[in-house]
Short mmCIF file of C-alpha atoms in Angstrom, two decimals:
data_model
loop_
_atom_site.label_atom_id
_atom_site.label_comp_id
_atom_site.label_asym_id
_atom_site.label_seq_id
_atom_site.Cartn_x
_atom_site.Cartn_y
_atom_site.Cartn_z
CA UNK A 1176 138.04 257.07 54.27
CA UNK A 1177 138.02 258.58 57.46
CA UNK A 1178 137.30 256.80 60.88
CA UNK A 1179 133.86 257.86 61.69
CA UNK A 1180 133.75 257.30 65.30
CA UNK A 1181 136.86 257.42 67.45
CA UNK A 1182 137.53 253.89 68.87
CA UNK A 1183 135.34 251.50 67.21
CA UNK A 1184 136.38 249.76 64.14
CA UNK A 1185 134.17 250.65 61.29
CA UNK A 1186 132.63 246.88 61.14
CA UNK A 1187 131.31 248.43 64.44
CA UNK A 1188 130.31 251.89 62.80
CA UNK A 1189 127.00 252.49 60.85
CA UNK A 1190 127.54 255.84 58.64
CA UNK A 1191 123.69 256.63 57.17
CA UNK A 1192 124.62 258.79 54.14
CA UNK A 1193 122.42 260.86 52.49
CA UNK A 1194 121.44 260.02 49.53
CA UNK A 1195 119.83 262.37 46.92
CA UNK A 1196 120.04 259.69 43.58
CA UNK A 1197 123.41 261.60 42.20
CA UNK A 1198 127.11 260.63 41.76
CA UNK A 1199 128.22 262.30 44.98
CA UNK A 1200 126.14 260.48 47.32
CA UNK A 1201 126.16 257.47 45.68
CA UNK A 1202 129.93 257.08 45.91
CA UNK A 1203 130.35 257.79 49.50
CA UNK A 1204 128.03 255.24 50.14
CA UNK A 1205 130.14 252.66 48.18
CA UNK A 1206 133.17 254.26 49.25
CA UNK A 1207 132.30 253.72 53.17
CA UNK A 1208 130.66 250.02 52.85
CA UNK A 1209 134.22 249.22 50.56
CA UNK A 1210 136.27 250.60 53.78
CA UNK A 1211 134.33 248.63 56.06
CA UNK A 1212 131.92 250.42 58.05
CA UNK A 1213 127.85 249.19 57.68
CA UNK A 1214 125.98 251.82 55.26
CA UNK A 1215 122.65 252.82 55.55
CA UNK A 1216 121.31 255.13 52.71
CA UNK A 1217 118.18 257.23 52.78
CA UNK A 1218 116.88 259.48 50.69
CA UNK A 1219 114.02 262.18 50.88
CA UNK A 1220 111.39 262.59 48.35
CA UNK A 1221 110.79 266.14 47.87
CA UNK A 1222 108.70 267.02 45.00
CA UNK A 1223 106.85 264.74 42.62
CA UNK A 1224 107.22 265.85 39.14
CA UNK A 1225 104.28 263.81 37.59
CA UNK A 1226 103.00 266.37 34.48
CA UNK A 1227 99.30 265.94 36.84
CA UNK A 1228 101.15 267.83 39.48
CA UNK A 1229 103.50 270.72 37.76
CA UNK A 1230 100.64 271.81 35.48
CA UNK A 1231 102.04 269.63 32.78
CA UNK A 1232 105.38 270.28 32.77
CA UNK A 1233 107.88 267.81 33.37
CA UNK A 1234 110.65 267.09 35.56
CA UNK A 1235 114.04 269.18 34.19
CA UNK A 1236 117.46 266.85 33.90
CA UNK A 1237 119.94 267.33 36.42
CA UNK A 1238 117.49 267.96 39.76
CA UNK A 1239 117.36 266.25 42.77
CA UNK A 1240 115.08 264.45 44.84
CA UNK A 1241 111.88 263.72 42.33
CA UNK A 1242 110.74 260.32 42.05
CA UNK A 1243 113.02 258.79 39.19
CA UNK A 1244 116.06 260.15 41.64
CA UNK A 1245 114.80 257.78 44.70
CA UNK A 1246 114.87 254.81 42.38
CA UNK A 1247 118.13 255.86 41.40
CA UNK A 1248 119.52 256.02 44.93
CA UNK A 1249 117.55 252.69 45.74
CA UNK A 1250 118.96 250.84 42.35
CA UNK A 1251 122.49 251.72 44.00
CA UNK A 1252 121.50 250.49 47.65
CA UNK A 1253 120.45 247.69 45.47
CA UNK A 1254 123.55 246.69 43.95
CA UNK A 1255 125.60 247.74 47.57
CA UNK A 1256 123.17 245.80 49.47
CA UNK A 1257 122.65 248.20 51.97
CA UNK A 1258 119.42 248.72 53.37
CA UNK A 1259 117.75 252.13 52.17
CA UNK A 1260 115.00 254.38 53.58
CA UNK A 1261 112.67 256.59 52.09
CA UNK A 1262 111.47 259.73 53.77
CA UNK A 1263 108.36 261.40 52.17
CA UNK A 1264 108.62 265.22 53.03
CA UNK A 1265 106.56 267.12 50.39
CA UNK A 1266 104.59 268.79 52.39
CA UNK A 1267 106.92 270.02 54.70
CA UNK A 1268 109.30 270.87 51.62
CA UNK A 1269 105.92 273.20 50.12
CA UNK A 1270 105.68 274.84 53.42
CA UNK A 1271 109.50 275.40 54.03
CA UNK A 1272 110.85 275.67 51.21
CA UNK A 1273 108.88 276.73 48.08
CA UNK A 1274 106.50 278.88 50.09
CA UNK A 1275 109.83 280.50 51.33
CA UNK A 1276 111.07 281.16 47.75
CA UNK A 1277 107.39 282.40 46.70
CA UNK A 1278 107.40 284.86 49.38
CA UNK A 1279 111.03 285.94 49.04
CA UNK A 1280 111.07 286.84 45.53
CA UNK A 1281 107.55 288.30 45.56
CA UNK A 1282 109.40 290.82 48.09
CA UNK A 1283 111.78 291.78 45.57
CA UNK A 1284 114.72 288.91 46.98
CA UNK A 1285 116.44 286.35 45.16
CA UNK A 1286 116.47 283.30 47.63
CA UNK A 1287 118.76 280.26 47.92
CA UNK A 1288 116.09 277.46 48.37
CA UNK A 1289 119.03 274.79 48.49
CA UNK A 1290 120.33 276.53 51.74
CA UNK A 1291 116.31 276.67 53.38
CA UNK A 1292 116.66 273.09 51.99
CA UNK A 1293 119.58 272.22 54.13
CA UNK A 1294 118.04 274.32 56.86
CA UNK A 1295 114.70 273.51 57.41
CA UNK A 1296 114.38 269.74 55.91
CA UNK A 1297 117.35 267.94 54.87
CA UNK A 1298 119.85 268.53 58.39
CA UNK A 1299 116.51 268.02 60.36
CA UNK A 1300 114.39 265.19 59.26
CA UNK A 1301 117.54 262.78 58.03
CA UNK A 1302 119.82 263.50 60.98
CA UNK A 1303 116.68 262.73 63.45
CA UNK A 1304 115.66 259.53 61.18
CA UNK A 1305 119.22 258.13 61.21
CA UNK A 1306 119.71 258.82 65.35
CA UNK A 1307 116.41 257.09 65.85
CA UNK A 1308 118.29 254.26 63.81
CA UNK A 1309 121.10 254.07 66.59
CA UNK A 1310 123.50 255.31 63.11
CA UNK A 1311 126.90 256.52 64.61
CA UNK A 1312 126.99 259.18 62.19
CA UNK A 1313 125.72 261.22 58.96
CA UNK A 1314 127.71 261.80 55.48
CA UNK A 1315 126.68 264.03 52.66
CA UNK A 1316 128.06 263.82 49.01
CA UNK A 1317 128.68 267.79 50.24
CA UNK A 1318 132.31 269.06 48.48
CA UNK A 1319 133.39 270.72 52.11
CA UNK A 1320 136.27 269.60 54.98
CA UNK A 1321 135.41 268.58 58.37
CA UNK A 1322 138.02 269.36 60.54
CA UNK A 1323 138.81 270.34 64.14
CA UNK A 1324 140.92 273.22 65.67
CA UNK A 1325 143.60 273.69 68.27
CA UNK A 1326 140.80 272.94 70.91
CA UNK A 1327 139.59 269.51 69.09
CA UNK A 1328 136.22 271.25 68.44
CA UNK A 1329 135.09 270.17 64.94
CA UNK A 1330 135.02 273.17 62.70
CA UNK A 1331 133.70 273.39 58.51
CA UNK A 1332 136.35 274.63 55.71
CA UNK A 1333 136.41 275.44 51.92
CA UNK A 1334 136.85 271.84 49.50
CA UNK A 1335 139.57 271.90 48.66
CA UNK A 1336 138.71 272.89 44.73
CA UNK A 1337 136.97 275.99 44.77
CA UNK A 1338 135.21 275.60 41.46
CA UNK A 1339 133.17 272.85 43.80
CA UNK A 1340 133.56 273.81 47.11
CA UNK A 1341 129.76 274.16 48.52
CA UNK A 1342 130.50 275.38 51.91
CA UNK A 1343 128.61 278.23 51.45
CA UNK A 1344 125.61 276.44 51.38
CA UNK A 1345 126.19 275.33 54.46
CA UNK A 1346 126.00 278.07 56.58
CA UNK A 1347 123.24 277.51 58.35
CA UNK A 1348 124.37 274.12 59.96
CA UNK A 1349 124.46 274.14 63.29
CA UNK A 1350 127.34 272.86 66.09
CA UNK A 1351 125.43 270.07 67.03
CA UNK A 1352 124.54 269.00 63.68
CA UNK A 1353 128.23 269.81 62.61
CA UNK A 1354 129.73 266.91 65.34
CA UNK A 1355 127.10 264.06 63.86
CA UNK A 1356 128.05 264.83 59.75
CA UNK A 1357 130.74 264.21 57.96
CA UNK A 1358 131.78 265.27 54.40
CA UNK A 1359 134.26 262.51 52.86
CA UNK A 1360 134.64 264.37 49.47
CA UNK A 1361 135.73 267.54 50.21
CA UNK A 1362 139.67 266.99 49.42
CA UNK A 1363 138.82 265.54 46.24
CA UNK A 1364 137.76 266.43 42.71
CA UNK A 1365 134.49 265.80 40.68
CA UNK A 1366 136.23 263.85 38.40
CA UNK A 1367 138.12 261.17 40.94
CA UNK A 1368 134.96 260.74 42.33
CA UNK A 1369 132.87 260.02 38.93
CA UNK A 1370 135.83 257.62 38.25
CA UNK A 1371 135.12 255.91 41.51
CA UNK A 1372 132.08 255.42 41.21
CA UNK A 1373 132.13 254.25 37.78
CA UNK A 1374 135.11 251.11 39.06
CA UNK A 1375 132.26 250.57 41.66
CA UNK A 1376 129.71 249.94 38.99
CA UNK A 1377 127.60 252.67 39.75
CA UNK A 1378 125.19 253.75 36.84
CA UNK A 1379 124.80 256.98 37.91
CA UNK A 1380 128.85 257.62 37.07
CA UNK A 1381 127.30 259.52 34.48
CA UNK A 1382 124.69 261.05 35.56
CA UNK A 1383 124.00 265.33 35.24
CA UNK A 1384 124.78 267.52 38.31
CA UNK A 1385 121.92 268.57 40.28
CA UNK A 1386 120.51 272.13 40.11
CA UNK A 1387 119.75 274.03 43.23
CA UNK A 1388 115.70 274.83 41.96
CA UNK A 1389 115.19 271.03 42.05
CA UNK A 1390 111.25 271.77 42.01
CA UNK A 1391 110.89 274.31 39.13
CA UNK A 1392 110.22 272.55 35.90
CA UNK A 1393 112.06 273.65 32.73
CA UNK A 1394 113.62 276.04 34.80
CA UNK A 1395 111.30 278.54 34.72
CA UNK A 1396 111.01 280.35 38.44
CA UNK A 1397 108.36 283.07 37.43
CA UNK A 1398 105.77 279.92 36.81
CA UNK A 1399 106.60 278.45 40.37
CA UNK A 1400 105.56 281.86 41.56
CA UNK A 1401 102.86 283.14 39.76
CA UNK A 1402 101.48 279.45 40.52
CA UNK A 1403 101.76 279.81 44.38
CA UNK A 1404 101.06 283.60 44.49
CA UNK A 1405 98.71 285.15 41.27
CA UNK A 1406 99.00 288.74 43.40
CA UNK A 1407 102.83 288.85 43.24
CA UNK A 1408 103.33 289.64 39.47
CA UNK A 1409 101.75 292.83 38.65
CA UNK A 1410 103.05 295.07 36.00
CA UNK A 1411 104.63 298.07 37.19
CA UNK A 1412 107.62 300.74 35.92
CA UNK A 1413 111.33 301.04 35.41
CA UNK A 1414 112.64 303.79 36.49
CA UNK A 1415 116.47 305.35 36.34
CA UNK A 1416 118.20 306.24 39.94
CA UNK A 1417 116.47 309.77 39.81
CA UNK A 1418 112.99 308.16 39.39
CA UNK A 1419 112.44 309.16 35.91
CA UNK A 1420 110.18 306.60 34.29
CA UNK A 1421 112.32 305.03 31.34
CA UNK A 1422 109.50 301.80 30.88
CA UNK A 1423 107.34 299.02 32.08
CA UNK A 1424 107.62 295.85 33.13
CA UNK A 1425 104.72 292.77 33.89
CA UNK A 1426 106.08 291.80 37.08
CA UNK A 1427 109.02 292.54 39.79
CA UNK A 1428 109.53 288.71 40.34
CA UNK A 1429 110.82 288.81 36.64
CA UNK A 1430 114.42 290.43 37.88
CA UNK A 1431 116.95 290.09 40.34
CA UNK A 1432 119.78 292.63 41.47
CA UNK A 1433 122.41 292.67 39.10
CA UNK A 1434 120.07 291.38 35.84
CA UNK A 1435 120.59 293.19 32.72
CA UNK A 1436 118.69 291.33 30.12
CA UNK A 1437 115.14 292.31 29.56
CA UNK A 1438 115.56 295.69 30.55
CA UNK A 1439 114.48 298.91 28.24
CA UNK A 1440 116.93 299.92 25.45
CA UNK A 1441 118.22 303.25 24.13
CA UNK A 1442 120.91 303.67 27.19
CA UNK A 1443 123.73 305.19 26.55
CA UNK A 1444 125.76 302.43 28.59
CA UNK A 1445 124.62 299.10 29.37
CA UNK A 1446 121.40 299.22 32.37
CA UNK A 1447 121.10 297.08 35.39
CA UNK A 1448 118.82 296.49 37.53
CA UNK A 1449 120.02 298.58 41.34
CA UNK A 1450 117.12 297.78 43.39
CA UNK A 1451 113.77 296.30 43.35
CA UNK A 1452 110.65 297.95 45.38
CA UNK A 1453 108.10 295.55 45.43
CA UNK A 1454 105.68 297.70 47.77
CA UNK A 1455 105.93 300.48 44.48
CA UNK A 1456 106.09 297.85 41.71
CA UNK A 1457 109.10 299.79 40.66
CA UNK A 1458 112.29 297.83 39.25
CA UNK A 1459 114.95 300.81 39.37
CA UNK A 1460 118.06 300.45 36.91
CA UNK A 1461 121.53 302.34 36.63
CA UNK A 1462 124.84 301.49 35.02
CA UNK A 1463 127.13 298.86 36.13
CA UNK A 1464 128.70 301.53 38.62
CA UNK A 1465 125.36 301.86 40.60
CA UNK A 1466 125.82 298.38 41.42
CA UNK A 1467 128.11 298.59 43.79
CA UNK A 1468 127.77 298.39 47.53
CA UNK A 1469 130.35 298.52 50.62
CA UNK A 1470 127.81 298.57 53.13
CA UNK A 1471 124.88 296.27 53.59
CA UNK A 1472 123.59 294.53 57.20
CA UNK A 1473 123.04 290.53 57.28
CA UNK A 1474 119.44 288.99 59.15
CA UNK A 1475 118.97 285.29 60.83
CA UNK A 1476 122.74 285.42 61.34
CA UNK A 1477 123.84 281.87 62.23
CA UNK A 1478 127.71 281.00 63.75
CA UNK A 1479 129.06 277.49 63.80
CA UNK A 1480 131.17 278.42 66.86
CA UNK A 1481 131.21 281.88 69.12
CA UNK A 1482 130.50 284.91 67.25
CA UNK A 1483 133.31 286.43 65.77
CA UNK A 1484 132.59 289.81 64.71
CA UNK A 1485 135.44 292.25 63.47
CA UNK A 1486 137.08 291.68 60.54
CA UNK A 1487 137.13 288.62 58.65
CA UNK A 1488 136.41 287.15 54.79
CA UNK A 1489 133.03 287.55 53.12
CA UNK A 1490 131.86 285.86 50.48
CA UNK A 1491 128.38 287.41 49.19
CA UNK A 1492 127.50 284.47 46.59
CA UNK A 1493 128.22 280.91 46.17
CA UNK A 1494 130.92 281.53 43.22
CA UNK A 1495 132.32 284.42 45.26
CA UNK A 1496 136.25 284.71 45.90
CA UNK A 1497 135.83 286.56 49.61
CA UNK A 1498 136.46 289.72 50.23
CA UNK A 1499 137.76 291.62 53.05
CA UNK A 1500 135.07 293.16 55.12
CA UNK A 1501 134.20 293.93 58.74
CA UNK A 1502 131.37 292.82 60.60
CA UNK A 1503 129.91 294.40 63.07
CA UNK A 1504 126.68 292.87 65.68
CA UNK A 1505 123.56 295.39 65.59
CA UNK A 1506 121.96 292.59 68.03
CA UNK A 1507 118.93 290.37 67.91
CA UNK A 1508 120.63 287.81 64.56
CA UNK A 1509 121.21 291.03 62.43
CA UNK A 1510 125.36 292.45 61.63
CA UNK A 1511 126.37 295.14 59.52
CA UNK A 1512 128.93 293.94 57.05
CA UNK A 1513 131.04 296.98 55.86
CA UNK A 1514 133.34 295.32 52.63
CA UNK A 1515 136.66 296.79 51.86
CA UNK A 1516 135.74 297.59 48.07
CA UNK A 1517 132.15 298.12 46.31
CA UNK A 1518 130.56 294.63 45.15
CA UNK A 1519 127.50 293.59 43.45
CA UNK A 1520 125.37 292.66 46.11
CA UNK A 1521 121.69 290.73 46.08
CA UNK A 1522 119.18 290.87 48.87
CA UNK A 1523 118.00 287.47 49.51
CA UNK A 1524 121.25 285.64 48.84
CA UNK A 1525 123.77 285.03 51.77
CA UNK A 1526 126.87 286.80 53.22
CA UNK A 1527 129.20 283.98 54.37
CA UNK A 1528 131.96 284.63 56.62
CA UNK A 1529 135.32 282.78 56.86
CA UNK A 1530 138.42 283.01 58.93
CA UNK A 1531 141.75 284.08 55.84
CA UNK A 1532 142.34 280.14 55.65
CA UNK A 1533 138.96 279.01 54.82
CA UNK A 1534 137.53 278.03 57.68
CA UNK A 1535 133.43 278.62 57.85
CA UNK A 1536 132.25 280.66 60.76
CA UNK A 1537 128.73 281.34 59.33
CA UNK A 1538 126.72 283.87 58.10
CA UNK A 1539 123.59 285.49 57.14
CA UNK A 1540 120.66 286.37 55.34
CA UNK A 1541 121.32 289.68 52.96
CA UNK A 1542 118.43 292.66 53.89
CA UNK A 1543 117.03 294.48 50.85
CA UNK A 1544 116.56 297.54 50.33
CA UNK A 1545 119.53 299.82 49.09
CA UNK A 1546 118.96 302.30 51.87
CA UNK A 1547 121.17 301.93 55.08
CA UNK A 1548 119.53 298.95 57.43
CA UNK A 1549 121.34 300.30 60.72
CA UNK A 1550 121.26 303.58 62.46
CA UNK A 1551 125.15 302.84 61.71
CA UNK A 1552 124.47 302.62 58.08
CA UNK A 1553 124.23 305.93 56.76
CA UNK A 1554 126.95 307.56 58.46
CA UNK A 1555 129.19 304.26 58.01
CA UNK A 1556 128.52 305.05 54.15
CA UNK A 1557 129.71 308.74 53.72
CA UNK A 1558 132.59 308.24 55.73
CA UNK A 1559 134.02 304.69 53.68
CA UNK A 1560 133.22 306.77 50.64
CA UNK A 1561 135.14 309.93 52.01
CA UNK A 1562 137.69 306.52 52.22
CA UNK A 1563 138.27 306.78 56.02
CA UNK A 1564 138.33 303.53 58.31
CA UNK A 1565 135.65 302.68 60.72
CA UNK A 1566 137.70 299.40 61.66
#
């Protein structure tokens, strides 16, 4: 483990580490109170999952955060005997987070409520919690590497497994927040650390991975939504790229960019859906071609260090290689990202950015709307597709 604080022994450290009930977090906990330093876990109760208060559904396996997942991360304080602290933040979680994934995907979006998560509760309410507490520092179960450059300024990288690497959910984390956290697991795999845990004697050693849509029972989105907001699922048509009406649907929130079941049959080649316009009802479909985009602009753009526009790695969803792309500022949080080859991309998700070895600059929100975002845009478009470079 590393040395959380330069010059103090850990006896003289306290790490709090976040605690969501789940192998990760429980085993960094052990993990630091085996090397030394004194552990303090806390946990935030998010969503209760009582049938009473889901419309009597239940709580899905493998979320986070419910009720059963608090005992679990106090029955492993328990056994550590470390103290552990409980942080009630439903209704800040309704108003940040699920009204934020309500209103996204009524507006024709697919959202990332783990990332608002991160954003708006999790990095805020535990980090201020555990500096009231005097704690020298915060660690996550998070699969990322903490690092520092040339300069000794601390700077976020890729785990180094990408099948787990979570960085990308992360790219809304702030400097500041960025010196206090730390991220022991990122050099390691899932299964060392389920092996660790279970030598600790950890019951959750086997316990399911979490989901990101920890509050949507049975995994069904379009209930959360229709519960929250009746108006934004009205039926409506599916048209083809030319307009032509080719059928209905009962709702735009029932389809994201790049969805191809549920869509109407009869095609000649396989339909997807292009775009989504919720102010027309419309969900417009094409073939897999039509999918692809090279230019799309970025809102709410957030860097870990100084902006570094120009060209750089992008990765436009969370199991996303990177690709090559340039980025340019169009001012007040919004860039133009300008990829060297057509991808599939989905407004509402996030465009990451990273330096060619991995390391996390930031990112932003993806706009909707197919149609060019930037008085750049359109003209950016017919000359990458005439294959000229606007680098």
């Amino acid at each position: 483990m590393p040395v959380v604080v330069p010059g103090k022994a850990p006896g003289d450290t306290t790490v709090v580490v976040a605690m969501s009930g789940g192998v990760d977090s429980s085993a960094v906990a052990a993990l630091y109170q085996a090397a030394g330093y004194n552990v303090v876990g806390m946990t935030l109760q998010l969503w209760d999952y009582t049938p009473a208060s889901n419309g009597g559904a239940i709580k899905a396996g493998g979320t986070c955060c419910a009720l059963d997942d608090v005992y679990d991360a106090r029955r492993v304080c328990q056994k550590l005997g470390i103290p552990h602290y409980v942080l009630n933040m439903e209704k800040a979680f309704k108003e940040a987070v699920i009204d934020d994934f309500v209103e996204t995907y009524a507006a024709g979006e697919t959202p990332i409520p783990c990332v608002r998560c991160n954003q708006r509760i999790k990095f805020v309410a535990l980090l201020d919690k555990a500096k009231s507490l005097g704690a020298d520092a915060m660690a996550t179960g998070h699969y990322v590497i903490k690092d520092v450059d040339g300069n000794g300024v601390p700077v976020l990288k890729r785990g180094a497994f990408s099948e787990k690497d979570q960085s990308y959910y992360l790219f809304t984390t702030t400097a500041e927040q960025l010196g206090y956290l730390h991220f022991p697991l990122g050099k390691y795999e899932k299964t060392q650390v389920r092996a660790w845990a279970k030598e600790l004697g950890l019951h959750v050693h086997v316990k399911k991975d979490s989901y990101d849509i920890c509050f949507v029972p049975g995994g069904d989105y379009r209930k959360v939504v229709r519960k929250f907001d009746p108006d934004a699922d009205a039926p409506g048509n599916v048209v083809d790229l030319e307009g032509n009406v080719v059928g209905t649907h009962d709702g735009v929130v029932g389809f994201t960019v790049g969805q191809r079941k549920g869509l109407p049959g009869g095609s000649v080649e396989p339909l997807y859906v292009v775009e989504i316009r919720p102010a027309t009802r419309e969900v417009v479909v094409g073939n897999r071609a039509a999918l692809g985009r090279k230019v799309f602009s970025v809102r709410e753009l957030n860097w870990l260090g100084a902006p570094q526009f120009g060209a750089g790695v992008v990765k436009v969803r969370a199991q996303h290689n990177g690709a090559e792309a340039m980025i340019h500022d169009l001012g007040e949080g919004r860039a133009e990202v300008v990829l060297a080859e057509a991808d599939h991309i989905s407004p509402g998700q996030a465009a990451v950015f990273y330096t060619p070895d991995g390391v996390m600059l930031g990112g932003g929100w993806i706009e909707g709307s197919r149609a060019a975002q930037s008085p750049l845009g359109a003209v950016r478009k017919v000359v990458i597709d005439a294959g000229l470079n606007l680098a």
